[in-house]
XYZ file of C-alpha atoms in Angstrom:
69
model
C 15.692 38.309 23.376
C 17.035 33.874 24.954
C 13.300 34.767 26.999
C 11.661 34.568 24.321
C 13.796 32.156 22.608
C 12.219 30.203 24.575
C 8.997 30.886 24.913
C 9.025 30.378 20.625
C 10.339 26.833 21.552
C 7.728 25.839 24.005
C 4.865 27.286 21.407
C 6.100 24.792 18.781
C 6.871 22.225 20.399
C 2.940 22.546 22.223
C 1.953 23.040 18.652
C 2.793 19.445 17.606
C 3.032 17.473 20.318
C 0.120 15.258 21.375
C -0.600 12.225 21.397
C -3.136 12.403 17.922
C -4.072 7.761 19.128
C -2.575 4.835 17.327
C -2.054 4.749 13.422
C -3.170 1.849 11.678
C -1.963 0.232 8.916
C -3.927 0.736 6.028
C -5.815 -2.008 4.503
C -5.646 -1.786 0.581
C -3.190 -2.187 -2.259
C -2.783 -3.566 -5.541
C -1.018 -5.836 -7.455
C -0.363 -5.636 -10.844
C 1.267 -8.410 -13.196
C 1.164 -10.633 -16.521
C 1.170 -13.653 -16.994
C 3.815 -15.196 -19.896
C 3.791 -19.569 -20.285
C 7.504 -20.918 -20.954
C 8.175 -19.405 -24.022
C 7.739 -15.812 -22.631
C 4.339 -15.249 -24.482
C 1.240 -13.740 -22.958
C -1.598 -15.951 -21.995
C -4.405 -14.548 -22.136
C -7.238 -15.588 -19.958
C -5.241 -16.555 -17.630
C -7.422 -17.824 -13.609
C -5.016 -15.773 -10.739
C -5.151 -16.052 -7.324
C -3.513 -14.281 -4.829
C -3.893 -15.804 -1.567
C -2.748 -14.510 2.132
C -2.138 -15.438 5.832
C -5.644 -15.601 6.902
C -7.250 -13.919 4.212
C -10.275 -14.476 1.863
C -8.101 -15.263 -2.089
C -8.453 -13.688 -4.821
C -9.462 -14.383 -7.905
C -9.154 -12.285 -11.391
C -8.440 -13.132 -14.891
C -5.549 -12.043 -17.585
C -6.505 -10.205 -20.201
C -6.402 -9.545 -23.831
C -2.376 -9.323 -23.708
C -1.712 -11.086 -19.839
C -1.855 -8.373 -18.257
C -3.933 -8.861 -14.461
C -4.548 -6.189 -12.182
C-alpha cells in the first residue's frame, strides 16, 4: 500500500512539475474616473491625460457626466 501511495505521489508531482518558462506581465489595464470641480460638480468634456514611466501619454475627454475611461 505504501509503495502505491509513493508511486501515485511521484506521478502527481511529475504531472504538475516542469518549467513552463518565464511568465511575462500583462501590458494592459484600464482606469476609470469622474472629473469634478472644486465645488464637487462634474465637468463635461474635460481633457484627461495619463502619463507613466517611459510610456507614451494617453489622452481622452470626460463624457457628459464627467466620466472618463
